[in-house]
Amino acid sequence: MILSKQHLILNSKNSQLLSFLYKRRSAMSTSGVNKIFENSLKLPSLPVPTLTQTIDKYIKTVTPFLTESELKNTSRLLNEFSSAGGLGEKLQKLLVERAQNRENWLEEWWLNTSYLEYRDPVVIFSSPGLVFPFEEFKYEIDRLKYTAKLILAAVQYYLNIWNDKLPVDKMGKDPLDMNQYKKIFGTCRIPKPHRDTLEFNPNSKHIIIVKNNNYYRLDVLNETGDTPSLHELINQLTVIAEDSVDSSSPIGVLTADNRDNWSRAYEELIKDPTNEASVREIQNSLFLVALDKPMPVENDSRRSMASKQFIHGGGSKGNSANRWFDKTVQFIIGEDGTVGLTYEHSPSEGQPIAAMTDFLIDHIRNANASNLQATLKTAPKKLHFNINDAIQRYIQTANANIDKLASNLDMDSFQFTSFGKEFVKSQKLSPDSFIQIAMQYAFYRIHKTPGAHYESAATRKYIHGRTETIRSCSIESIAFSKTMLDSNKSVHDKITALREAIQSHKKYSIEAVNGFGVDRHLLGLKLIALENNVQLPELFEDKAYKLSGRMRISTSQVATKCDGFMCYAPLTPDGYGCCYNPRPCDINFGVSAFADHPDTSAKRFREALEDSLRDMRDVLVAGQPAKL
Ligand code: COA
């Protein structure tokens, strides 16, 4: 592994530097390593759709939300905007110029506006949880053994990334950009007023273990690539477990607070050199491992409880302080065998994290298959913090805030076992679109109104690509929902409406993964106007824009082979979060809502979704010719 000792801060000015650094690393390699990242840099640039492409699509996506006269008004605004010599033409020209001068015209804007400038806490508002297959730990030593295996598997994965041993992800035949993988380990978000930054420390050799709010540094690599043996790691984890019986000050809860609060607390915290040194150890580490205490007792299923543990940790009486939420990856190991992770979303999408998860699960189950040079002797170093009165007050505020957030998250995560994607494929339909349309139907049958619906589509066919929005609520999805709920409609009518809704969704998905959705282009037009002090087009004030962008159903497919699933909170106070993992014969769902909203309930959505999926299967089966 050939890495230069770099400590890189990514902000809006130097995101280009990052890709330069990657190129440089590749160029430094004598054995042709890091080819996958070099190849990623050869991918095409994200296209800028034409105004006509976006506007034609946009008008269709807003139609379900508008009355006839509102639709007429929106059409008029869009005509004005896109007419020859109009504001749209001017902004489009500026956007195309920007795209000509960058590898990816959206990358820096997206990172800043969606993540680093966003001031709400990363907990609930941004960071997902990922629940691994459950384990059973009878004794503490079982948990420590599992943790040691997990650590070694993660170190192996880190080495695979940097030694060019990852298979290149593909969409069909197209290779995908692999750069997000490089940001999984060694990355940390740093709180700053107005806009946070990201720091990358890919040469790091240590990890952090946290238990009862006590943080320990543990070396897991040396310069020659040696790692501790499994036995050595278990011994050191035992030392940590015995040393951390008493709880320390809940300093980690500060990272769960609003970013402006946290940035002020951070300034105060690092004034003290001991604190600063401890914080740096955490920030520079490869990843963090949290050994949790039991979660506060609730009446939830194990999957829902695990979702809460990995999204927010259970509040100040639970494990919310036993974290450092700015760290990209924190593995979490509960006493009862609930295992998983939480990740800070800004450097990576869920799919690379899911691919890593499958590797870890395989590796843990075959721990003997490791090819690490397991000869490193290691010993934990406890990190110390001095807490003054000002920090104490910040902690109190952060405790109160996380308690409010945690108690307001309603989860109903479940495994749908009636069928999986193989059944849908057997009907010659896209499984992803089938599930999306089931969510549309579920929302409609509960609320009797169209639900604006966000699905992430990966745009990693393009250099540094992240996502585009698939607007899953369509004229066809609403027509389908109404048809299903109409007892006068025949099976044939229902099947026709179902296939039309699914095909319309699939068409949008294909356009979105190719960079031709509407949301990123509209965002680009808006931001280029702001950057150039050009008056904001009226369409951004229009009801159509507001209603169709108020995503009451926030969804993404995050696929793992193992029995895991990702989960996160809704995007709107009256909305749902619904992340899913379609597997051959079942589908895992992480469903969320906010407890304080009278119109929504995770349980109700789960029930409606299960009913919708089964209803859809039943009409398809009913429409099949009977076998003789
Ligand atoms: N008949 C039979 N089979 C079909 C079919 C049809 N009409 N349509 C699709 N299939 C098959 C596909 O060939 C594929 O087969 P495979 O499992 O052998 O590969 C399978 O069904 C799945 O395809 P589909 O369900 O259509 O969707 P997808 O897997 O292509 O996923 C997206 C679609 C949009 C989810 C995906 O492109 C994507 O962007 N994923 C990333 C999402 C993301 O960013 N998540 C993280 C956010 S944090």
XYZ file of C-alpha atoms and ligand atoms in Angstrom:
676
model
C 0.000 0.000 0.000
C 1.546 3.288 -1.025
C 0.093 6.352 0.597
C 1.621 9.714 1.202
C 1.158 11.233 4.648
C -1.579 13.688 3.838
C -4.057 15.419 6.023
C -6.660 16.904 3.823
C -9.473 19.264 4.568
C -12.199 19.257 1.978
C -14.235 22.374 1.571
C -15.745 24.148 -1.348
C -12.409 25.426 -2.580
C -10.439 22.242 -2.610
C -12.737 19.430 -3.656
C -10.807 19.377 -6.932
C -7.682 18.822 -4.851
C -9.114 15.558 -3.648
C -9.362 14.072 -7.092
C -5.857 15.392 -7.780
C -4.618 13.616 -4.681
C -6.181 10.381 -5.849
C -4.571 10.767 -9.249
C -1.271 11.486 -7.595
C -1.489 8.414 -5.395
C -2.194 6.275 -8.401
C 0.670 7.820 -10.290
C 2.999 7.127 -7.359
C 2.192 3.463 -7.422
C 4.834 1.254 -8.953
C 2.673 -1.838 -9.132
C -0.321 -0.346 -10.915
C -2.405 -0.232 -7.713
C -5.506 1.918 -7.361
C -6.562 1.288 -10.926
C -10.220 1.306 -9.993
C -9.937 4.881 -8.784
C -7.900 5.889 -11.802
C -10.602 4.348 -13.990
C -13.271 6.243 -12.071
C -11.567 9.453 -13.105
C -12.017 8.456 -16.751
C -15.803 8.245 -16.470
C -17.900 10.811 -18.341
C -19.037 14.027 -16.679
C -22.537 14.478 -15.315
C -24.626 15.936 -18.157
C -26.725 19.077 -17.931
C -30.179 18.215 -19.333
C -31.706 20.672 -21.776
C -34.363 23.041 -20.451
C -36.996 21.343 -22.578
C -36.134 17.880 -21.244
C -36.460 19.029 -17.643
C -39.560 21.144 -18.093
C -41.476 18.480 -19.995
C -40.739 15.970 -17.253
C -41.313 18.436 -14.401
C -44.811 19.380 -15.526
C -45.817 15.723 -15.456
C -44.424 15.220 -11.936
C -46.304 18.214 -10.498
C -49.654 17.368 -12.101
C -50.890 15.057 -9.282
C -50.566 17.913 -6.772
C -52.427 20.667 -8.626
C -55.936 21.723 -9.557
C -56.598 22.467 -13.209
C -56.205 26.220 -12.770
C -53.005 25.807 -10.732
C -51.619 23.567 -13.437
C -52.430 26.220 -16.050
C -50.605 28.820 -14.002
C -47.555 26.565 -13.587
C -47.520 25.869 -17.332
C -47.584 29.613 -18.000
C -44.652 30.197 -15.620
C -42.671 27.416 -17.232
C -43.381 28.734 -20.728
C -42.185 32.185 -19.729
C -39.101 30.716 -18.074
C -38.091 28.613 -21.040
C -39.042 31.006 -23.854
C -36.327 32.226 -26.226
C -34.355 35.025 -24.561
C -35.999 34.247 -21.177
C -34.428 33.813 -17.776
C -34.177 30.047 -18.263
C -31.965 30.409 -21.312
C -29.617 32.747 -19.470
C -29.302 30.445 -16.445
C -28.929 27.357 -18.603
C -26.019 29.005 -20.449
C -24.287 29.822 -17.156
C -24.835 26.266 -15.923
C -23.452 24.715 -19.084
C -20.374 26.947 -18.763
C -19.879 25.755 -15.194
C -20.183 22.126 -16.330
C -17.538 22.687 -19.010
C -15.033 23.775 -16.380
C -15.519 20.955 -13.887
C -15.431 17.207 -13.686
C -18.845 17.252 -12.044
C -20.853 20.475 -12.044
C -22.954 19.377 -9.048
C -20.470 17.730 -6.682
C -19.343 20.709 -4.645
C -22.770 22.368 -4.542
C -24.369 19.107 -3.459
C -21.871 18.464 -0.693
C -22.311 21.977 0.651
C -26.046 22.559 0.303
C -27.221 19.074 1.211
C -24.762 18.351 3.962
C -22.082 20.724 5.176
C -24.221 23.872 5.313
C -27.210 22.031 6.730
C -27.528 23.110 10.373
C -29.895 20.506 11.826
C -28.198 17.689 13.745
C -26.769 14.857 11.668
C -28.659 12.521 14.011
C -32.237 11.968 12.752
C -31.862 14.565 9.987
C -29.085 12.999 7.956
C -27.178 9.976 9.289
C -28.720 6.557 8.516
C -28.406 3.421 10.626
C -27.628 0.021 9.173
C -28.797 -3.057 11.044
C -26.649 -6.172 10.561
C -27.978 -9.728 10.986
C -28.615 -10.274 14.686
C -26.129 -12.194 16.804
C -26.678 -13.863 20.158
C -24.120 -13.014 22.861
C -24.489 -15.090 25.977
C -21.533 -13.580 27.809
C -19.530 -10.388 27.442
C -16.642 -12.384 25.990
C -18.892 -13.436 23.088
C -19.490 -9.799 22.278
C -15.772 -8.995 22.498
C -14.908 -11.911 20.193
C -17.431 -10.702 17.641
C -16.120 -7.143 17.960
C -12.545 -8.283 17.394
C -13.598 -10.169 14.254
C -15.522 -7.156 13.041
C -12.530 -4.874 13.560
C -10.206 -7.208 11.652
C -12.734 -7.541 8.844
C -13.033 -3.752 8.593
C -9.243 -3.352 8.551
C -9.074 -5.970 5.801
C -11.690 -4.061 3.824
C -9.790 -0.809 4.294
C -6.637 -2.503 2.977
C -8.589 -3.944 0.059
C -9.790 -0.468 -0.883
C -6.308 1.003 -0.914
C -4.641 -2.063 -2.429
C -7.024 -1.999 -5.363
C -8.732 -5.247 -4.473
C -12.355 -4.167 -4.704
C -14.427 -5.325 -7.642
C -15.665 -2.349 -9.648
C -19.380 -1.757 -9.036
C -21.467 -1.895 -12.188
C -24.906 -0.838 -13.330
C -25.675 -3.214 -16.164
C -22.470 -3.072 -18.177
C -21.495 0.409 -17.016
C -18.688 0.724 -14.456
C -19.476 3.062 -11.575
C -17.411 5.718 -9.853
C -15.633 4.097 -6.891
C -14.393 7.235 -5.152
C -16.924 7.064 -2.319
C -15.180 3.919 -1.038
C -12.046 5.916 -0.312
C -13.938 8.140 2.041
C -15.397 5.413 4.244
C -12.350 5.077 6.509
C -10.378 7.870 8.142
C -12.949 10.566 7.402
C -14.515 12.941 9.877
C -16.835 15.904 9.668
C -15.664 18.975 11.581
C -18.281 21.353 12.993
C -17.902 24.957 11.841
C -20.236 27.944 11.980
C -22.319 28.161 8.751
C -20.541 25.333 6.931
C -18.767 22.264 8.289
C -15.704 20.758 6.655
C -14.610 17.185 5.984
C -11.217 15.865 6.941
C -9.658 12.800 5.363
C -6.987 10.741 7.092
C -6.631 7.668 4.928
C -3.187 6.888 6.370
C -4.522 6.456 9.848
C -3.386 3.348 11.721
C -5.681 3.418 14.715
C -9.323 3.101 15.637
C -11.371 4.358 18.588
C -13.279 2.126 20.963
C -15.940 3.794 23.111
C -17.714 2.234 26.044
C -19.689 4.000 28.778
C -18.612 7.275 27.138
C -14.928 6.406 27.686
C -12.829 6.706 24.527
C -9.743 4.589 23.821
C -7.281 4.737 20.979
C -6.189 1.334 19.690
C -3.560 0.781 16.988
C -4.693 -1.743 14.404
C -1.955 -1.355 11.789
C 1.687 -0.456 11.605
C 3.799 0.972 8.778
C 4.439 -2.457 7.314
C 0.783 -3.464 7.319
C 0.839 -5.792 10.372
C -2.377 -6.055 12.370
C -3.074 -7.513 15.796
C -4.097 -11.163 15.855
C -7.668 -12.035 16.797
C -6.420 -13.265 20.157
C -4.468 -10.057 20.793
C -7.482 -7.910 19.903
C -9.801 -9.854 22.182
C -7.304 -9.360 25.012
C -7.118 -5.620 24.420
C -10.881 -5.271 24.143
C -11.131 -7.097 27.458
C -8.740 -4.557 28.991
C -10.941 -1.748 27.666
C -14.147 -3.400 28.881
C -12.708 -3.784 32.391
C -11.364 -0.236 32.470
C -14.601 1.370 31.324
C -17.074 0.038 33.855
C -17.844 3.547 35.137
C -19.417 6.109 32.858
C -17.526 9.237 31.899
C -18.957 12.642 31.042
C -21.233 12.299 28.016
C -18.999 14.402 25.792
C -20.039 12.544 22.621
C -23.604 13.839 22.904
C -22.306 17.207 21.712
C -21.849 15.679 18.254
C -25.583 14.877 18.201
C -26.610 18.502 18.550
C -27.536 21.150 16.021
C -24.382 21.967 14.003
C -24.203 25.601 15.159
C -24.521 24.578 18.832
C -21.921 21.883 18.306
C -19.525 24.219 16.508
C -19.696 26.678 19.428
C -19.179 23.871 21.959
C -16.334 22.543 19.811
C -14.509 25.885 19.888
C -14.773 25.865 23.665
C -13.805 22.204 23.956
C -10.607 22.350 21.957
C -9.317 25.426 23.782
C -7.993 22.921 26.290
C -4.915 21.151 24.811
C -5.808 17.791 26.431
C -9.259 17.926 24.891
C -7.880 18.990 21.548
C -5.453 16.062 21.481
C -8.259 13.611 22.359
C -10.587 15.054 19.743
C -7.854 14.810 17.103
C -7.315 11.134 17.932
C -11.012 10.504 17.332
C -11.148 12.564 14.149
C -8.013 10.996 12.682
C -8.994 7.405 13.424
C -10.002 4.941 10.715
C -13.351 4.258 12.366
C -15.059 4.086 15.727
C -16.440 1.057 17.547
C -19.141 1.620 20.178
C -19.750 -1.048 22.801
C -23.252 -0.096 23.894
C -25.143 -0.655 27.100
C -28.737 -1.950 26.838
C -31.215 0.433 25.235
C -34.004 1.972 27.348
C -36.885 -0.498 27.426
C -39.622 0.132 24.852
C -42.392 -1.942 23.360
C -40.745 -2.215 19.977
C -39.819 -5.231 17.890
C -36.140 -6.141 17.871
C -35.715 -4.717 14.355
C -37.336 -1.409 15.324
C -35.278 -1.189 18.522
C -32.108 -1.864 16.555
C -33.090 0.845 14.075
C -33.367 3.346 16.905
C -30.094 2.209 18.427
C -28.267 2.831 15.152
C -30.075 6.030 14.187
C -29.943 7.906 17.502
C -28.723 5.603 20.264
C -31.719 5.911 22.597
C -31.183 9.412 24.009
C -29.202 10.637 26.986
C -30.232 7.669 29.148
C -29.291 5.302 26.362
C -26.262 5.327 24.109
C -26.500 8.660 22.290
C -23.340 9.911 24.004
C -21.478 6.659 23.384
C -20.759 7.918 19.862
C -18.894 10.506 17.808
C -21.538 11.295 15.207
C -19.118 13.250 13.006
C -17.179 10.075 12.225
C -18.089 8.548 8.873
C -18.387 5.018 10.201
C -19.241 3.943 13.719
C -19.781 0.246 14.265
C -22.111 -0.438 17.167
C -22.233 -3.651 19.143
C -25.017 -4.103 21.662
C -24.777 -6.413 24.664
C -27.635 -8.555 23.374
C -26.230 -9.229 19.905
C -27.817 -6.248 18.161
C -25.052 -5.142 15.807
C -24.782 -2.587 13.058
C -23.498 0.856 12.280
C -24.369 4.480 11.848
C -22.709 6.598 9.248
C -22.325 10.281 8.595
C -23.816 10.716 5.162
C -21.806 13.534 3.592
C -18.879 11.533 2.148
C -20.778 8.509 0.819
C -24.101 7.095 -0.277
C -25.569 4.000 1.342
C -24.662 1.494 -1.342
C -20.858 1.482 -0.772
C -21.574 1.118 2.964
C -23.904 -1.788 2.172
C -21.273 -3.450 -0.026
C -18.812 -3.130 2.841
C -21.403 -4.660 5.189
C -21.721 -7.799 3.052
C -17.944 -8.146 3.029
C -17.792 -7.766 6.826
C -20.530 -10.291 7.486
C -18.887 -12.858 5.192
C -15.517 -12.179 6.731
C -16.730 -12.424 10.311
C -18.364 -15.761 9.556
C -15.108 -17.019 8.013
C -12.683 -15.271 10.361
C -10.007 -17.855 9.654
C -9.949 -16.843 6.008
C -8.151 -13.583 6.893
C -4.861 -12.971 5.126
C -3.717 -10.216 7.472
C -0.192 -10.306 8.898
C -1.402 -10.739 12.461
C 1.722 -9.999 14.467
C 1.162 -6.481 15.819
C 1.237 -6.031 19.595
C -1.131 -3.279 20.607
C -2.410 -1.588 23.746
C -5.288 0.825 24.283
C -4.670 4.412 25.270
C -7.455 6.154 27.156
C -8.364 9.607 25.865
C -8.926 12.276 28.489
C -11.261 15.247 28.524
C -11.444 18.210 30.879
C -15.004 19.433 31.188
C -15.452 23.055 32.304
C -18.752 24.724 33.228
C -19.337 26.050 29.744
C -18.930 22.570 28.223
C -21.171 21.176 30.930
C -23.906 23.585 29.850
C -23.488 22.588 26.200
C -23.806 18.944 27.269
C -27.024 19.680 29.157
C -28.507 21.381 26.106
C -27.398 18.559 23.810
C -28.868 15.972 26.205
C -32.224 17.749 26.232
C -32.204 18.096 22.446
C -31.348 14.475 21.696
C -33.987 13.283 24.163
C -36.617 15.285 22.305
C -35.465 13.961 18.938
C -35.106 10.354 20.053
C -38.494 10.183 21.751
C -40.128 11.573 18.614
C -38.850 8.877 16.258
C -41.413 6.189 15.625
C -40.034 3.077 13.898
C -41.611 -0.068 12.561
C -38.887 -2.014 10.784
C -39.836 -5.427 9.496
C -39.148 -8.262 7.133
C -41.801 -8.780 4.477
C -41.820 -12.504 3.897
C -44.692 -13.124 1.452
C -42.383 -12.793 -1.552
C -39.222 -11.085 -2.736
C -37.813 -9.779 -5.978
C -37.877 -13.179 -7.718
C -41.685 -13.173 -7.766
C -41.723 -9.664 -9.257
C -39.181 -10.624 -11.905
C -41.296 -13.667 -12.768
C -44.071 -11.194 -13.650
C -41.641 -9.419 -16.023
C -41.653 -6.333 -13.828
C -38.912 -4.321 -12.152
C -38.738 -5.206 -8.433
C -37.602 -1.728 -7.438
C -40.434 -0.041 -9.328
C -42.930 -2.568 -7.940
C -41.909 -1.712 -4.364
C -41.994 2.019 -5.065
C -45.496 1.793 -6.507
C -46.567 -0.268 -3.487
C -45.420 2.624 -1.289
C -47.411 5.057 -3.419
C -50.477 2.885 -3.025
C -49.880 2.500 0.738
C -49.635 6.259 1.183
C -52.727 6.889 -0.922
C -54.835 4.315 0.860
C -54.005 5.934 4.215
C -54.095 9.619 3.295
C -56.311 9.707 0.159
C -54.031 12.328 -1.332
C -50.887 12.095 -3.498
C -47.657 11.759 -1.537
C -44.585 13.504 -2.960
C -42.048 10.725 -2.976
C -38.244 10.792 -3.113
C -36.228 7.813 -4.237
C -32.445 8.043 -4.648
C -30.997 6.977 -7.951
C -27.248 6.557 -8.150
C -25.529 8.744 -10.764
C -22.204 6.982 -10.244
C -21.936 6.277 -13.983
C -20.434 9.753 -13.966
C -17.246 10.954 -12.375
C -17.877 11.809 -8.699
C -21.578 11.082 -9.257
C -23.846 10.880 -6.224
C -27.617 10.792 -6.714
C -30.601 12.102 -8.622
C -34.164 12.049 -7.322
C -36.672 9.647 -8.786
C -40.045 11.360 -8.300
C -42.080 8.239 -7.687
C -45.422 10.010 -7.378
C -46.782 10.165 -10.914
C -50.011 10.576 -12.806
C -49.891 6.801 -13.292
C -49.157 5.936 -9.633
C -52.206 7.909 -8.516
C -54.397 6.408 -11.240
C -53.246 2.966 -10.115
C -53.961 3.657 -6.423
C -57.444 4.912 -7.256
C -58.108 1.898 -9.467
C -57.049 -0.510 -6.723
C -59.364 1.167 -4.230
C -62.318 1.148 -6.603
C -64.383 -1.991 -6.090
C -66.023 -1.503 -9.507
C -62.738 -2.023 -11.335
C -61.937 -5.405 -12.794
C -58.768 -7.422 -12.252
C -57.840 -6.561 -15.818
C -58.215 -2.800 -15.121
C -56.068 -3.168 -12.025
C -53.338 -5.087 -13.793
C -53.281 -2.569 -16.633
C -53.015 0.341 -14.172
C -50.344 -1.508 -12.193
C -48.178 -2.191 -15.237
C -48.544 1.407 -16.442
C -47.528 2.799 -13.044
C -44.539 0.482 -12.820
C -43.423 1.186 -16.364
C -43.700 4.934 -15.816
C -41.572 4.619 -12.665
C -39.001 2.450 -14.409
C -38.744 4.972 -17.254
C -38.076 7.778 -14.749
C -35.504 5.595 -12.917
C -33.557 4.983 -16.100
C -33.563 8.680 -16.911
C -32.509 9.539 -13.351
C -29.518 7.165 -13.207
C -28.428 8.718 -16.496
C -28.557 12.204 -14.937
C -31.862 13.246 -16.502
C -34.177 13.717 -13.549
C -35.541 17.169 -12.763
C -34.392 17.881 -9.213
C -30.633 18.268 -9.638
C -31.052 20.352 -12.789
C -33.558 22.672 -11.086
C -31.216 22.943 -8.095
C -28.387 23.825 -10.467
C -30.483 26.544 -12.128
C -31.398 27.961 -8.740
C -27.844 27.943 -7.379
C -26.342 29.407 -10.541
C -28.881 32.245 -10.289
C -27.897 32.882 -6.664
C -24.183 32.737 -7.448
C -24.552 35.245 -10.263
C -26.958 37.551 -8.471
C -29.598 36.830 -11.057
C -33.217 37.194 -9.974
C -34.715 33.851 -8.902
C -37.242 32.600 -11.458
C -40.850 32.646 -10.259
C -41.138 28.894 -10.726
C -39.189 28.413 -7.477
C -41.941 30.257 -5.600
C -44.709 28.336 -7.318
C -47.024 26.018 -5.413
C -46.142 23.218 -7.835
C -42.461 23.434 -6.913
C -43.173 23.525 -3.194
C -45.731 20.720 -3.068
C -43.920 18.340 -5.410
C -40.637 18.880 -3.534
C -42.082 18.384 -0.039
C -41.118 14.750 0.042
C -43.549 13.055 2.405
C -42.191 9.631 1.465
C -38.409 9.484 1.627
C -37.041 6.220 0.276
C -34.049 4.412 -1.106
C -33.063 0.950 -2.027
C -29.963 -0.151 -0.132
C -29.307 -3.733 -1.058
C -27.283 -6.229 0.953
C -27.115 -9.972 0.435
C -27.112 -10.505 4.190
C -30.242 -10.112 6.289
C -29.607 -6.440 7.012
C -31.295 -3.136 6.261
C -30.722 0.560 6.377
C -33.065 2.970 8.133
C -33.505 6.698 8.625
C -36.037 9.313 9.684
C -38.642 11.016 7.452
C -37.805 14.234 5.584
C -40.963 16.098 6.607
C -42.815 16.298 9.958
C -45.835 14.570 8.367
C -43.877 12.070 6.328
C -42.353 8.607 6.320
C -38.861 7.244 5.884
C -38.762 3.908 4.123
C -35.483 2.265 3.213
C -35.596 -1.248 1.824
C -33.486 -4.210 0.876
C -35.139 -6.401 -1.751
C -33.743 -9.916 -1.513
C -34.717 -12.908 -3.663
C -37.503 -14.212 -1.388
C -38.151 -11.422 1.127
C -37.817 -7.659 1.530
C -36.419 -5.892 4.592
C -37.895 -2.500 5.390
C -36.867 0.234 7.828
C -40.024 2.348 8.275
C -40.120 5.571 10.270
C -42.490 8.426 11.098
C -42.530 11.188 13.685
C -44.448 10.274 16.826
C -45.777 13.771 17.442
C -47.541 14.094 14.097
C -51.212 13.165 14.325
C -51.462 12.125 10.648
C -48.682 9.561 10.500
C -47.709 6.341 12.218
C -44.926 3.930 11.268
C -47.138 0.958 12.190
C -49.997 2.171 10.022
C -47.664 2.682 7.078
C -46.115 -0.734 7.588
C -49.553 -2.374 7.595
C -50.680 -0.451 4.514
C -47.444 -1.325 2.745
C -47.727 -5.029 3.511
C -51.364 -5.003 2.366
C -50.436 -3.106 -0.796
C -47.629 -5.483 -1.723
C -49.921 -8.473 -1.219
C -52.834 -6.865 -3.095
C -50.522 -6.200 -6.021
C -49.297 -9.765 -6.035
C -52.860 -11.059 -5.764
C -54.146 -9.132 -8.783
C -51.180 -10.288 -10.848
C -51.764 -13.883 -9.828
C -55.520 -13.544 -10.397
C -54.835 -12.282 -13.907
C -52.730 -15.271 -14.856
C -54.356 -17.930 -17.028
C -55.197 -20.965 -14.905
C -52.768 -23.833 -15.350
C -54.413 -27.041 -16.502
N -38.487 -8.278 -15.905
C -37.665 -9.138 -15.287
N -36.624 -8.735 -14.521
C -36.444 -7.397 -14.355
C -37.295 -6.450 -14.969
C -38.360 -6.952 -15.772
N -39.205 -6.115 -16.394
N -36.874 -5.218 -14.624
C -35.797 -5.383 -13.833
N -35.524 -6.690 -13.675
C -34.417 -7.305 -12.942
C -33.104 -6.607 -13.259
O -32.521 -7.155 -14.408
C -32.311 -6.881 -12.013
O -31.837 -8.219 -12.086
P -30.593 -8.735 -11.189
O -31.076 -8.829 -9.773
O -30.324 -10.074 -11.779
O -29.516 -7.749 -11.394
C -33.340 -6.827 -10.920
O -34.590 -7.066 -11.558
C -33.399 -5.506 -10.200
O -33.728 -4.461 -11.086
P -34.688 -3.260 -10.648
O -35.510 -3.693 -9.495
O -35.386 -2.743 -11.849
O -33.813 -2.118 -10.079
P -32.278 -1.883 -9.900
O -31.675 -2.958 -9.105
O -31.740 -1.580 -11.241
O -32.321 -0.593 -8.993
C -32.236 1.743 -8.556
C -32.873 0.633 -9.402
C -32.820 3.065 -8.996
C -32.567 1.525 -7.088
C -30.698 1.685 -8.755
O -30.393 1.960 -10.086
C -29.968 2.677 -7.916
O -29.764 3.826 -8.313
N -29.520 2.270 -6.698
C -28.813 3.119 -5.787
C -29.780 3.764 -4.837
C -29.055 4.579 -3.810
O -28.362 5.512 -4.131
N -29.229 4.205 -2.535
C -28.523 4.790 -1.454
C -29.070 6.090 -0.982
S -28.299 6.572 0.509
